[in-house]
C-alpha cells in the first residue's frame, strides 16, 4: 500500500513569502509529496464582530483584532500563483485549503492538482457544489467536528454530483494539539469499511505530538498522511507547537517507507534470507508429529 505525505504549511510562514518558500524547500528535502497552504477571504468568512474582536490569545496575534491578525497572514491569489510555480520548479505538489467560496474560486483558477476542505466547512455545500461543477482536480475533505450522519451526507453529496471518485476523506480530530486518547485511529477502519468503495482514498490528518500515531494510521489503511509543518515550534502563532520540524518530518517519511516495505506477505514459505539460517540453526533430528 503506497502513501502520500502532505506538509501542511498553512499560515506557519508568518505572512512572509521568503519563509513560505523556505518551508516549501524543506518539505521537499524531507520527502513530502505536497506543500499545502491556506486561503481565506476574512471579511466573507468572519462576522463583523469576529473580525473586530481581539485575538483570543494575544501573544500569538499579528494584529490588534482577529481580523487584522488573519489579514496579516493572508497571501493574495497572485502570491499563491507564485507559490504554486515555485513548488513546480522544485518538484513538489502545491495545494491549499480553502475556507470560503471566494477563496475556492481563486484557488481553483490556478488549477492545482488537489484542493483541501477543512473540517470547519465540510458542510458548506454551496462551496462544495461549486468545486464539484467547476474544478477537475482531487477534493480532499477532513472530518473533524463531524458526526456520522454529517459524514454520510457529505459522501452522498459527492456521489450525487458524480465526483466521489475524486474524493479523499480524512479521519481527523480538531484540537491543537490533540491528546492521544482523542485521536481515535480506529475511525480509519470505520471510514474504510463504509466508504472505501465509494471514494478515491482514505487519509489521516493529525494535530498530535510526535510521529508514532501517523505510522499506525498508515498501517490501518490511511494512504494520505497530513501533518502541520514548521521551521521552528517556538515561533509565534497557534499552529507551530503541534507542527513537525524538518528533522521530524524527515524521520516520519523514512519510517513510513520502511513500514511500506515490511507490509507484505511472504513470497515463499521459507525466505531466501532464512535458508542460510535454517541450514545453520534448524534442528535436523527426526521427530514424529
XYZ file of N, CA and C in Angstrom:
867
model
N 0.844 -1.192 0.000
C 0.000 0.000 0.000
C 0.881 1.245 0.000
N 0.688 2.101 -0.985
C 1.504 3.308 -1.090
C 0.965 4.387 -0.159
N 1.728 5.459 -0.001
C 1.299 6.568 0.839
C 1.777 7.878 0.240
N 1.091 8.962 0.630
C 1.479 10.313 0.262
C 1.507 11.168 1.527
N 2.461 12.088 1.578
C 2.622 12.965 2.736
C 2.324 14.407 2.343
N 1.436 15.050 3.109
C 1.174 16.480 2.943
C 1.852 17.233 4.083
N 2.730 18.159 3.730
C 3.303 19.080 4.712
C 2.383 20.299 4.762
N 1.585 20.387 5.821
C 0.613 21.469 5.979
C 1.331 22.705 6.524
N 1.745 23.577 5.606
C 2.411 24.819 5.991
C 1.390 25.790 6.557
N 0.194 25.793 5.976
C -0.865 26.648 6.485
C -0.438 28.097 6.558
N -0.491 28.653 7.758
C -0.062 30.033 7.999
C 1.253 30.091 8.767
N 1.976 28.988 8.813
C 3.240 28.956 9.554
C 4.353 29.756 8.889
N 4.058 30.366 7.741
C 5.017 31.244 7.059
C 5.078 32.636 7.683
N 4.207 32.902 8.657
C 4.171 34.182 9.376
C 3.937 35.375 8.454
N 3.289 35.128 7.326
C 2.979 36.213 6.406
C 4.125 36.630 5.519
N 5.206 35.862 5.484
C 6.418 36.229 4.734
C 6.658 35.233 3.599
N 6.720 35.745 2.382
C 6.935 34.901 1.218
C 8.275 34.157 1.305
N 9.293 34.817 1.816
C 10.610 34.176 1.928
C 10.534 32.932 2.810
N 9.834 33.042 3.940
C 9.690 31.895 4.835
C 8.827 30.824 4.180
N 7.780 31.228 3.463
C 6.924 30.264 2.769
C 7.745 29.418 1.803
N 8.634 30.049 1.072
C 9.457 29.311 0.116
C 10.491 28.439 0.830
N 10.996 28.908 1.970
C 11.902 28.062 2.749
C 11.177 26.802 3.230
N 9.931 26.977 3.655
C 9.141 25.828 4.101
C 8.885 24.855 2.958
N 8.620 25.370 1.771
C 8.451 24.508 0.600
C 9.731 23.717 0.343
N 10.858 24.405 0.363
C 12.153 23.754 0.127
C 12.403 22.643 1.141
N 12.148 22.947 2.415
C 12.392 21.956 3.460
C 11.429 20.783 3.341
N 10.168 21.053 2.999
C 9.207 19.967 2.808
C 9.674 19.024 1.712
N 10.185 19.596 0.630
C 10.713 18.793 -0.469
C 11.908 17.963 -0.006
N 12.837 18.596 0.709
C 14.018 17.880 1.199
C 13.634 16.733 2.124
N 12.583 16.934 2.904
C 12.139 15.914 3.852
C 11.454 14.738 3.169
N 11.060 14.916 1.923
C 10.406 13.841 1.198
C 8.897 13.946 1.124
N 8.327 15.095 1.522
C 6.881 15.280 1.419
C 6.471 15.327 -0.050
N 5.248 14.925 -0.328
C 4.714 14.942 -1.689
C 4.006 16.252 -2.010
N 3.448 16.887 -0.970
C 2.626 18.081 -1.157
C 3.010 19.132 -0.123
N 3.109 20.378 -0.571
C 3.239 21.525 0.331
C 1.909 22.278 0.273
N 1.240 22.378 1.416
C -0.120 22.913 1.416
C -0.223 24.175 2.254
N -0.983 25.142 1.724
C -1.198 26.422 2.396
C -2.679 26.575 2.735
N -3.091 27.781 3.115
C -4.487 28.081 3.398
C -4.861 29.388 2.730
N -6.131 29.500 2.324
C -6.624 30.733 1.694
C -7.959 31.098 2.309
N -8.045 32.353 2.778
C -9.263 32.872 3.380
C -9.596 34.247 2.807
N -10.882 34.494 2.593
C -11.387 35.854 2.424
C -11.991 36.202 3.776
N -11.241 36.910 4.590
C -11.592 37.044 6.000
C -12.897 37.797 6.238
N -13.205 38.758 5.390
C -14.450 39.504 5.582
C -15.667 38.703 5.121
N -15.434 37.721 4.275
C -16.514 36.805 3.897
C -16.681 35.715 4.949
N -15.580 35.274 5.495
C -15.588 34.152 6.430
C -16.039 34.562 7.826
N -15.621 35.753 8.262
C -15.873 36.196 9.641
C -17.021 37.192 9.700
N -17.775 37.148 10.795
C -18.760 38.197 11.034
C -18.012 39.486 11.392
N -18.724 40.608 11.333
C -18.096 41.886 11.684
C -17.586 41.854 13.118
N -18.368 41.239 13.990
C -17.957 41.145 15.398
C -16.692 40.306 15.545
N -16.657 39.138 14.868
C -15.467 38.288 14.929
C -14.241 39.011 14.367
N -14.453 39.721 13.271
C -13.351 40.422 12.607
C -12.743 41.477 13.517
N -13.582 42.169 14.279
C -13.128 43.309 15.078
C -12.812 42.976 16.527
N -12.985 41.703 16.890
C -12.679 41.266 18.257
C -11.192 40.944 18.380
N -10.555 41.262 19.513
C -9.143 40.897 19.687
C -8.924 39.395 19.587
N -7.748 38.996 19.181
C -7.375 37.590 19.123
C -7.545 36.978 20.517
N -8.120 35.756 20.601
C -8.337 35.144 21.924
C -7.049 34.847 22.677
N -5.944 34.747 21.956
C -4.648 34.521 22.598
C -3.679 35.580 22.079
N -3.685 36.783 22.672
C -2.938 37.928 22.125
C -1.458 37.673 21.867
N -0.857 36.760 22.615
C 0.573 36.501 22.431
C 0.862 35.935 21.043
N -0.150 35.307 20.422
C 0.025 34.731 19.087
C -0.502 35.624 17.972
N -0.978 36.820 18.324
C -1.647 37.661 17.332
C -0.677 38.528 16.546
N -0.991 38.688 15.250
C -0.230 39.574 14.373
C -0.998 40.855 14.075
N -2.008 41.160 14.881
C -2.781 42.383 14.687
C -3.572 42.732 15.922
N -4.120 43.953 15.964
C -4.882 44.400 17.128
C -6.205 43.661 17.258
N -6.778 43.222 16.129
C -8.014 42.442 16.140
C -7.771 41.107 15.454
N -8.738 40.192 15.622
C -8.588 38.894 14.972
C -8.571 39.049 13.454
N -9.381 39.973 12.946
C -9.396 40.225 11.507
C -8.050 40.717 11.007
N -7.453 41.673 11.717
C -6.135 42.178 11.323
C -5.090 41.065 11.389
N -5.193 40.239 12.397
C -4.288 39.093 12.535
C -4.374 38.183 11.316
N -5.611 37.851 10.910
C -5.797 36.962 9.775
C -5.328 37.616 8.475
N -5.584 38.902 8.314
C -5.159 39.605 7.096
C -3.637 39.631 6.987
N -2.966 39.779 8.106
C -1.502 39.819 8.106
C -0.922 38.516 7.564
N -1.593 37.410 7.858
C -1.086 36.091 7.473
C -1.575 35.640 6.093
N -2.373 36.475 5.431
C -3.019 36.067 4.187
C -2.190 36.430 2.960
N -2.015 35.475 2.060
C -1.404 35.737 0.764
C -2.503 35.991 -0.268
N -2.211 36.831 -1.258
C -3.153 37.093 -2.341
C -3.174 35.921 -3.315
N -4.143 35.945 -4.216
C -4.221 34.903 -5.242
C -2.958 34.886 -6.091
N -2.426 36.059 -6.410
C -1.199 36.119 -7.215
C -0.007 35.569 -6.440
N 0.024 35.792 -5.151
C 1.099 35.210 -4.341
C 0.964 33.692 -4.291
N -0.267 33.200 -4.253
C -0.459 31.748 -4.304
C -0.013 31.191 -5.657
N -0.235 31.930 -6.724
C 0.274 31.500 -8.024
C 1.801 31.403 -7.987
N 2.430 32.387 -7.360
C 3.885 32.372 -7.220
C 4.338 31.157 -6.416
N 3.613 30.834 -5.355
C 3.957 29.672 -4.545
C 3.784 28.377 -5.330
N 2.712 28.277 -6.126
C 2.492 27.085 -6.939
C 3.606 26.924 -7.969
N 3.984 28.016 -8.608
C 5.059 27.957 -9.596
C 6.377 27.570 -8.938
N 6.594 28.057 -7.720
C 7.828 27.696 -7.018
C 7.821 26.208 -6.666
N 6.670 25.709 -6.204
C 6.556 24.273 -5.928
C 6.879 23.454 -7.175
N 6.287 23.843 -8.289
C 6.510 23.117 -9.540
C 7.976 23.152 -9.951
N 8.646 24.271 -9.678
C 10.041 24.424 -10.097
C 10.986 23.494 -9.342
N 10.597 23.080 -8.116
C 11.482 22.199 -7.341
C 10.922 20.788 -7.202
N 9.754 20.530 -7.828
C 9.253 19.163 -7.887
C 8.444 18.702 -6.695
N 7.613 19.585 -6.153
C 6.688 19.190 -5.097
C 5.313 19.741 -5.470
N 4.262 19.029 -5.119
C 2.900 19.441 -5.473
C 2.444 20.575 -4.559
N 1.835 21.577 -5.150
C 1.242 22.686 -4.395
C -0.228 22.401 -4.130
N -0.690 22.773 -2.944
C -2.118 22.714 -2.658
C -2.472 23.767 -1.613
N -3.760 23.972 -1.437
C -4.260 24.948 -0.470
C -5.586 24.483 0.096
N -5.788 24.725 1.393
C -7.113 24.600 1.991
C -7.874 25.891 1.741
N -9.115 25.773 1.330
C -9.933 26.970 1.069
C -11.038 27.041 2.119
N -11.262 28.253 2.646
C -12.160 28.418 3.782
C -13.468 29.114 3.423
N -13.632 29.537 2.182
C -14.839 30.250 1.771
C -14.955 30.153 0.257
N -16.118 30.522 -0.254
C -16.389 30.354 -1.684
C -15.471 31.216 -2.542
N -15.237 32.458 -2.143
C -14.347 33.326 -2.932
C -12.949 32.737 -3.028
N -12.446 32.214 -1.910
C -11.116 31.603 -1.916
C -11.096 30.347 -2.770
N -12.177 29.561 -2.713
C -12.257 28.356 -3.543
C -12.168 28.715 -5.019
N -12.857 29.761 -5.420
C -12.830 30.179 -6.822
C -11.450 30.678 -7.217
N -10.809 31.434 -6.335
C -9.474 31.961 -6.642
C -8.456 30.836 -6.798
N -8.485 29.893 -5.863
C -7.504 28.806 -5.912
C -7.810 27.853 -7.067
N -9.078 27.572 -7.319
C -9.431 26.690 -8.435
C -8.947 27.261 -9.756
N -8.915 28.588 -9.886
C -8.457 29.219 -11.127
C -6.988 28.921 -11.402
N -6.237 28.556 -10.361
C -4.823 28.204 -10.534
C -4.653 26.769 -11.040
N -5.717 25.980 -10.954
C -5.732 24.585 -11.404
C -4.693 23.711 -10.693
N -4.693 23.745 -9.354
C -3.796 22.825 -8.637
C -4.298 21.393 -8.758
N -3.441 20.423 -8.435
C -3.833 19.021 -8.542
C -4.861 18.621 -7.497
N -4.823 19.292 -6.346
C -5.792 18.982 -5.299
C -6.081 20.219 -4.473
N -7.302 20.262 -3.957
C -7.739 21.317 -3.050
C -8.271 20.646 -1.791
N -7.965 21.214 -0.640
C -8.400 20.646 0.639
C -9.544 21.478 1.227
N -10.517 20.768 1.785
C -11.620 21.377 2.510
C -11.409 21.100 3.992
N -11.213 22.124 4.811
C -11.010 21.880 6.247
C -12.289 21.409 6.925
N -12.120 20.786 8.071
C -13.268 20.253 8.808
C -14.324 21.310 9.066
N -13.893 22.545 9.311
C -14.816 23.606 9.713
C -15.875 23.912 8.670
N -15.597 23.628 7.391
C -16.569 23.975 6.348
C -16.935 22.778 5.476
N -16.804 21.562 6.009
C -17.165 20.405 5.180
C -18.676 20.256 5.010
N -19.437 21.169 5.609
C -20.888 21.225 5.394
C -21.299 22.477 4.610
N -20.332 23.122 3.976
C -20.601 24.314 3.147
C -20.914 23.816 1.737
N -22.150 23.380 1.532
C -22.491 22.673 0.304
C -22.526 23.587 -0.920
N -22.702 24.871 -0.717
C -22.595 25.787 -1.859
C -21.174 25.776 -2.394
N -20.203 25.840 -1.487
C -18.793 25.797 -1.883
C -18.453 24.448 -2.499
N -18.856 23.358 -1.827
C -18.561 22.019 -2.336
C -19.191 21.803 -3.714
N -20.408 22.290 -3.879
C -21.081 22.134 -5.162
C -20.378 22.899 -6.265
N -19.923 24.094 -5.944
C -19.212 24.881 -6.960
C -17.939 24.161 -7.389
N -17.190 23.611 -6.421
C -15.972 22.877 -6.770
C -16.299 21.639 -7.607
N -17.335 20.906 -7.215
C -17.707 19.706 -7.972
C -17.998 20.036 -9.435
N -18.580 21.191 -9.680
C -19.011 21.560 -11.027
C -17.962 22.340 -11.821
N -16.975 22.898 -11.141
C -16.042 23.802 -11.823
C -14.562 23.474 -11.664
N -14.250 22.511 -10.818
C -12.854 22.167 -10.552
C -12.652 20.687 -10.844
N -11.624 20.344 -11.610
C -11.476 18.957 -12.075
C -10.481 18.139 -11.258
N -9.770 18.759 -10.320
C -8.780 18.021 -9.543
C -9.388 17.250 -8.390
N -8.527 16.623 -7.602
C -8.972 15.902 -6.413
C -9.475 16.896 -5.362
N -10.488 16.462 -4.609
C -11.014 17.252 -3.497
C -10.808 16.433 -2.223
N -10.023 16.982 -1.307
C -9.711 16.304 -0.054
C -10.500 16.980 1.067
N -11.120 16.179 1.923
C -12.004 16.727 2.963
C -11.694 16.085 4.307
N -11.508 16.908 5.346
C -11.317 16.407 6.703
C -12.658 16.296 7.424
N -12.709 15.406 8.432
C -13.967 15.109 9.111
C -13.913 15.401 10.604
N -13.047 16.328 11.028
C -13.092 16.755 12.422
C -14.401 17.476 12.709
N -14.866 17.413 13.941
C -16.091 18.107 14.366
C -17.316 17.670 13.560
N -17.304 16.443 13.033
C -18.340 15.994 12.094
C -18.906 14.654 12.560
N -20.220 14.599 12.806
C -20.800 13.341 13.268
C -21.047 12.397 12.091
N -21.450 11.170 12.412
C -21.569 10.138 11.377
C -22.631 10.485 10.336
N -23.724 11.083 10.779
C -24.769 11.475 9.819
C -24.240 12.532 8.864
N -23.474 13.473 9.380
C -22.900 14.527 8.541
C -21.901 13.939 7.544
N -21.115 12.961 7.985
C -20.180 12.308 7.068
C -20.946 11.583 5.964
N -22.008 10.883 6.342
C -22.829 10.184 5.357
C -23.412 11.162 4.345
N -23.908 12.312 4.835
C -24.457 13.335 3.937
C -23.388 13.886 3.006
N -22.177 14.045 3.538
C -21.059 14.551 2.742
C -20.723 13.597 1.595
N -20.564 12.316 1.929
C -20.234 11.330 0.899
C -21.358 11.247 -0.131
N -22.598 11.232 0.338
C -23.746 11.143 -0.575
C -23.784 12.340 -1.521
N -23.409 13.510 -1.019
C -23.383 14.707 -1.857
C -22.426 14.524 -3.024
N -21.238 13.998 -2.745
C -20.254 13.789 -3.813
C -20.693 12.680 -4.762
N -21.349 11.647 -4.227
C -21.881 10.592 -5.092
C -22.912 11.172 -6.052
N -23.816 11.986 -5.514
C -24.863 12.583 -6.346
C -24.296 13.532 -7.393
N -23.155 14.150 -7.081
C -22.502 15.049 -8.031
C -21.616 14.301 -9.019
N -21.458 12.987 -8.806
C -20.590 12.201 -9.679
C -19.115 12.483 -9.478
N -18.754 12.985 -8.300
C -17.357 13.342 -8.045
C -16.750 12.529 -6.898
N -17.437 11.491 -6.450
C -16.953 10.731 -5.303
C -15.639 10.018 -5.569
N -15.328 9.683 -6.812
C -14.062 9.005 -7.098
C -12.886 9.977 -7.175
N -13.177 11.269 -7.003
C -12.124 12.281 -6.873
C -11.997 12.730 -5.427
N -12.681 12.057 -4.514
C -12.771 12.490 -3.119
C -11.840 11.672 -2.230
N -11.041 12.365 -1.428
C -10.222 11.733 -0.394
C -10.743 12.223 0.952
N -11.120 11.286 1.827
C -11.735 11.615 3.114
C -10.750 11.311 4.241
N -10.555 12.286 5.116
C -9.558 12.173 6.180
C -10.203 11.973 7.545
N -9.740 10.974 8.271
C -10.031 10.912 9.693
C -9.274 12.058 10.366
N -9.951 12.771 11.264
C -9.329 13.939 11.877
C -10.043 14.256 13.182
N -9.282 14.672 14.180
C -9.844 15.231 15.405
C -9.386 16.676 15.501
N -10.321 17.583 15.654
C -9.993 19.009 15.681
C -9.575 19.435 17.082
N -8.300 19.678 17.257
C -7.723 20.115 18.520
C -6.260 20.407 18.297
N -5.635 21.270 19.126
C -4.254 21.710 18.861
C -3.497 21.894 20.178
N -2.698 20.902 20.589
C -2.589 19.560 19.988
C -3.684 18.635 20.532
N -3.871 17.503 19.848
C -4.862 16.510 20.255
C -4.200 15.486 21.180
N -4.753 15.264 22.387
C -4.210 14.195 23.244
C -4.453 12.841 22.599
N -3.596 11.893 22.894
C -3.638 10.611 22.191
C -4.978 9.908 22.332
N -5.605 10.014 23.495
C -6.869 9.293 23.695
C -7.994 9.859 22.847
N -7.805 11.056 22.278
C -8.833 11.660 21.432
C -8.547 11.535 19.939
N -7.458 10.881 19.574
C -7.134 10.730 18.147
C -8.058 9.714 17.487
N -8.374 8.642 18.207
C -9.377 7.661 17.749
C -9.044 7.103 16.363
N -7.872 6.494 16.251
C -7.410 5.992 14.958
C -8.307 4.920 14.355
N -9.027 4.173 15.185
C -9.861 3.109 14.631
C -11.003 3.650 13.790
N -11.248 4.963 13.847
C -12.230 5.563 12.939
C -11.792 5.405 11.474
N -10.484 5.252 11.253
C -9.997 4.974 9.898
C -10.602 3.670 9.384
N -10.669 2.657 10.250
C -11.254 1.373 9.862
C -12.733 1.535 9.535
N -13.439 2.352 10.303
C -14.852 2.572 10.035
C -15.057 3.279 8.701
N -14.219 4.302 8.438
C -14.321 5.008 7.158
C -14.038 4.065 5.996
N -13.026 3.208 6.149
C -12.699 2.269 5.080
C -13.829 1.263 4.855
N -14.376 0.745 5.947
C -15.438 -0.253 5.827
C -16.673 0.318 5.127
N -17.018 1.550 5.473
C -18.249 2.133 4.938
C -18.064 2.785 3.571
N -16.868 3.372 3.328
C -16.761 4.254 2.173
C -15.632 3.946 1.196
N -14.808 2.955 1.488
C -13.658 2.697 0.614
C -14.069 2.465 -0.832
N -15.225 1.850 -1.055
C -15.676 1.568 -2.416
C -16.299 2.794 -3.096
N -16.628 3.819 -2.307
C -17.323 4.986 -2.850
C -16.434 6.211 -3.031
N -15.236 6.205 -2.439
C -14.344 7.360 -2.543
C -13.003 6.909 -3.116
N -12.176 7.879 -3.438
C -10.880 7.531 -4.017
C -9.967 6.895 -2.990
N -9.788 7.561 -1.844
C -8.901 7.047 -0.804
C -9.325 7.593 0.554
N -8.784 6.957 1.601
C -8.958 7.419 2.975
C -7.622 7.975 3.463
N -7.672 9.081 4.199
C -6.463 9.692 4.727
C -6.562 9.950 6.220
N -5.483 10.502 6.765
C -5.424 10.858 8.184
C -4.770 12.220 8.312
N -5.440 13.143 8.997
C -4.899 14.472 9.256
C -4.694 14.611 10.753
N -3.439 14.736 11.179
C -3.127 14.717 12.606
C -2.690 16.060 13.150
N -3.109 16.320 14.392
C -2.692 17.533 15.098
C -2.086 17.165 16.452
N -1.431 16.026 16.489
C -0.874 15.492 17.722
C 0.623 15.786 17.807
N 1.237 15.296 18.869
C 2.683 15.432 19.040
C 3.369 14.134 18.623
N 4.562 14.255 18.040
C 5.311 13.073 17.641
C 4.823 12.497 16.321
N 5.354 11.322 15.974
C 5.054 10.711 14.671
C 4.597 9.258 14.755
N 4.579 8.673 15.940
C 4.215 7.258 16.057
C 2.785 7.013 15.574
N 1.883 7.927 15.881
C 0.478 7.765 15.514
C 0.303 7.710 14.001
N 1.101 8.480 13.264
C 0.985 8.505 11.805
C 1.343 7.151 11.197
N 2.323 6.484 11.797
C 2.688 5.145 11.328
C 1.518 4.195 11.518
N 0.895 4.278 12.689
C -0.259 3.424 12.957
C -1.406 3.737 11.993
N -1.613 5.018 11.711
C -2.679 5.413 10.777
C -2.457 4.770 9.412
N -1.227 4.767 8.968
C -0.911 4.160 7.675
C -1.183 2.657 7.690
N -0.785 1.977 8.765
C -0.997 0.525 8.816
C -2.486 0.189 8.891
N -3.309 1.130 9.365
C -4.753 0.914 9.419
C -5.446 1.224 8.087
N -4.694 1.785 7.146
C -5.259 1.988 5.822
C -5.306 3.412 5.320
N -4.759 4.371 6.060
C -4.734 5.756 5.590
C -3.597 5.920 4.579
N -3.942 6.260 3.342
C -2.925 6.376 2.289
C -2.459 7.810 2.073
N -3.131 8.771 2.677
C -2.657 10.146 2.725
C -2.448 10.504 4.192
N -1.268 11.030 4.506
C -0.948 11.470 5.864
C -0.645 12.960 5.802
N -1.394 13.748 6.577
C -1.206 15.197 6.592
C -0.751 15.640 7.983
N 0.361 16.390 8.032
C 0.844 16.949 9.295
C 1.236 18.411 9.109
N 0.936 19.219 10.119
C 1.385 20.609 10.098
C 2.907 20.640 10.142
N 3.483 21.642 9.477
C 4.935 21.701 9.273
C 5.445 23.109 9.549
N 6.537 23.191 10.296
C 7.131 24.482 10.628
C 8.651 24.360 10.639
N 9.322 25.496 10.615
C 10.779 25.511 10.769
C 11.176 25.615 12.231
N 10.239 26.075 13.078
C 10.571 26.290 14.490
C 9.297 26.271 15.325
N 9.166 25.286 16.213
C 7.973 25.161 17.039
C 7.793 26.324 18.007
N 8.848 27.072 18.234
C 8.780 28.174 19.182
C 8.313 29.480 18.542
N 8.112 29.488 17.245
C 7.684 30.714 16.576
C 6.298 31.144 17.057
N 6.015 32.415 16.889
C 4.726 32.996 17.250
C 3.635 32.487 16.318
N 2.532 32.034 16.903
C 1.425 31.509 16.114
C 0.816 30.301 16.789
N -0.425 29.984 16.440
C -1.155 28.927 17.149
C -0.825 27.521 16.678
N -0.320 27.348 15.460
C -0.125 26.007 14.903
C 1.273 25.438 15.103
N 2.241 26.293 15.405
C 3.632 25.822 15.422
C 3.865 24.695 16.429
N 3.268 24.813 17.612
C 3.560 23.840 18.669
C 3.089 22.433 18.315
N 2.049 22.314 17.488
C 1.542 20.998 17.078
C 2.037 20.617 15.688
N 3.082 21.291 15.213
C 3.652 21.017 13.888
C 4.929 20.200 14.018
N 5.341 19.590 12.916
C 6.616 18.877 12.854
C 7.691 19.807 12.311
N 8.872 19.749 12.896
C 10.038 20.424 12.340
C 10.684 19.498 11.307
N 11.598 20.028 10.486
C 12.162 19.212 9.399
C 12.735 17.868 9.823
N 13.450 17.816 10.927
C 14.047 16.543 11.329
C 12.959 15.515 11.630
N 11.821 15.964 12.177
C 10.726 15.046 12.486
C 10.006 14.588 11.225
N 9.774 15.514 10.318
C 9.105 15.139 9.070
C 9.970 14.181 8.264
N 11.269 14.424 8.222
C 12.185 13.514 7.514
C 12.123 12.117 8.112
N 12.110 12.058 9.445
C 12.047 10.753 10.107
C 10.726 10.062 9.819
N 9.632 10.816 9.810
C 8.332 10.230 9.511
C 8.306 9.642 8.107
N 8.817 10.378 7.132
C 8.829 9.884 5.752
C 9.639 8.599 5.654
N 10.817 8.578 6.282
C 11.656 7.384 6.224
C 11.006 6.213 6.943
N 10.401 6.477 8.102
C 9.728 5.395 8.834
C 8.576 4.816 8.025
N 7.821 5.672 7.349
C 6.723 5.180 6.515
C 7.236 4.341 5.354
N 8.351 4.743 4.767
C 8.940 3.948 3.693
C 9.350 2.568 4.205
N 9.933 2.536 5.409
C 10.352 1.259 5.986
C 9.140 0.369 6.267
N 8.083 0.972 6.804
C 6.875 0.203 7.096
C 6.228 -0.284 5.805
N 6.219 0.568 4.784
C 5.652 0.174 3.492
C 6.345 -1.078 2.954
N 7.672 -1.125 3.061
C 8.422 -2.298 2.598
C 8.072 -3.542 3.401
N 7.773 -3.349 4.678
C 7.549 -4.509 5.554
C 6.127 -5.054 5.491
N 5.180 -4.277 5.002
C 3.772 -4.696 4.998
C 3.469 -5.568 3.777
N 3.883 -6.818 3.852
C 3.602 -7.752 2.761
C 3.637 -9.185 3.282
N 3.045 -10.079 2.513
C 3.111 -11.495 2.835
C 4.427 -12.070 2.308
N 4.767 -13.249 2.791
C 5.948 -13.940 2.290
C 5.729 -14.375 0.844
N 6.772 -14.211 0.028
C 6.700 -14.698 -1.353
C 6.825 -16.212 -1.398
N 7.602 -16.768 -0.477
C 7.730 -18.220 -0.326
C 7.652 -18.527 1.164
N 7.339 -19.781 1.486
C 7.191 -20.129 2.903
C 8.493 -19.953 3.666
N 9.600 -20.269 3.026
C 10.926 -20.032 3.614
C 11.618 -18.995 2.746
N 11.875 -17.835 3.303
C 12.505 -16.768 2.535
C 13.974 -17.066 2.287
N 14.520 -16.436 1.245
C 15.940 -16.646 0.914
C 16.830 -16.305 2.092
N 16.508 -15.218 2.812
C 17.340 -14.820 3.948
C 17.312 -15.868 5.058
N 16.208 -16.664 5.107
C 16.070 -17.681 6.149
C 16.776 -18.981 5.806
N 17.000 -19.231 4.508
C 17.549 -20.532 4.111
C 18.934 -20.765 4.706
N 19.750 -19.709 4.701
C 21.093 -19.845 5.284
C 20.987 -20.138 6.773
N 20.111 -19.406 7.448
C 19.948 -19.607 8.891
C 19.342 -20.975 9.188
N 18.462 -21.435 8.324
C 17.864 -22.749 8.524
C 18.923 -23.837 8.457
N 19.824 -23.681 7.467
C 20.894 -24.663 7.325
C 21.790 -24.673 8.552
N 22.035 -23.508 9.115
C 22.923 -23.392 10.277
C 22.237 -23.760 11.587
N 20.971 -23.392 11.738
C 20.359 -23.396 13.064
C 19.218 -24.379 13.264
N 18.552 -24.765 12.189
C 17.334 -25.558 12.369
C 17.673 -26.956 12.860
N 16.925 -27.430 13.832
C 17.113 -28.773 14.365
C 16.886 -29.811 13.261
N 17.853 -30.691 13.089
C 17.808 -31.631 11.975
C 17.436 -33.057 12.402
N 17.122 -33.220 13.677
C 16.738 -34.544 14.152
C 15.342 -34.899 13.655
N 14.977 -36.157 13.837
C 13.672 -36.631 13.389
C 12.742 -36.726 14.596
N 11.549 -36.236 14.406
C 10.553 -36.381 15.457
C 9.188 -36.565 14.806
N 8.375 -37.405 15.416
C 7.028 -37.637 14.921
C 6.109 -36.530 15.409
N 5.178 -36.152 14.553
C 4.169 -35.168 14.949
C 2.984 -35.928 15.522
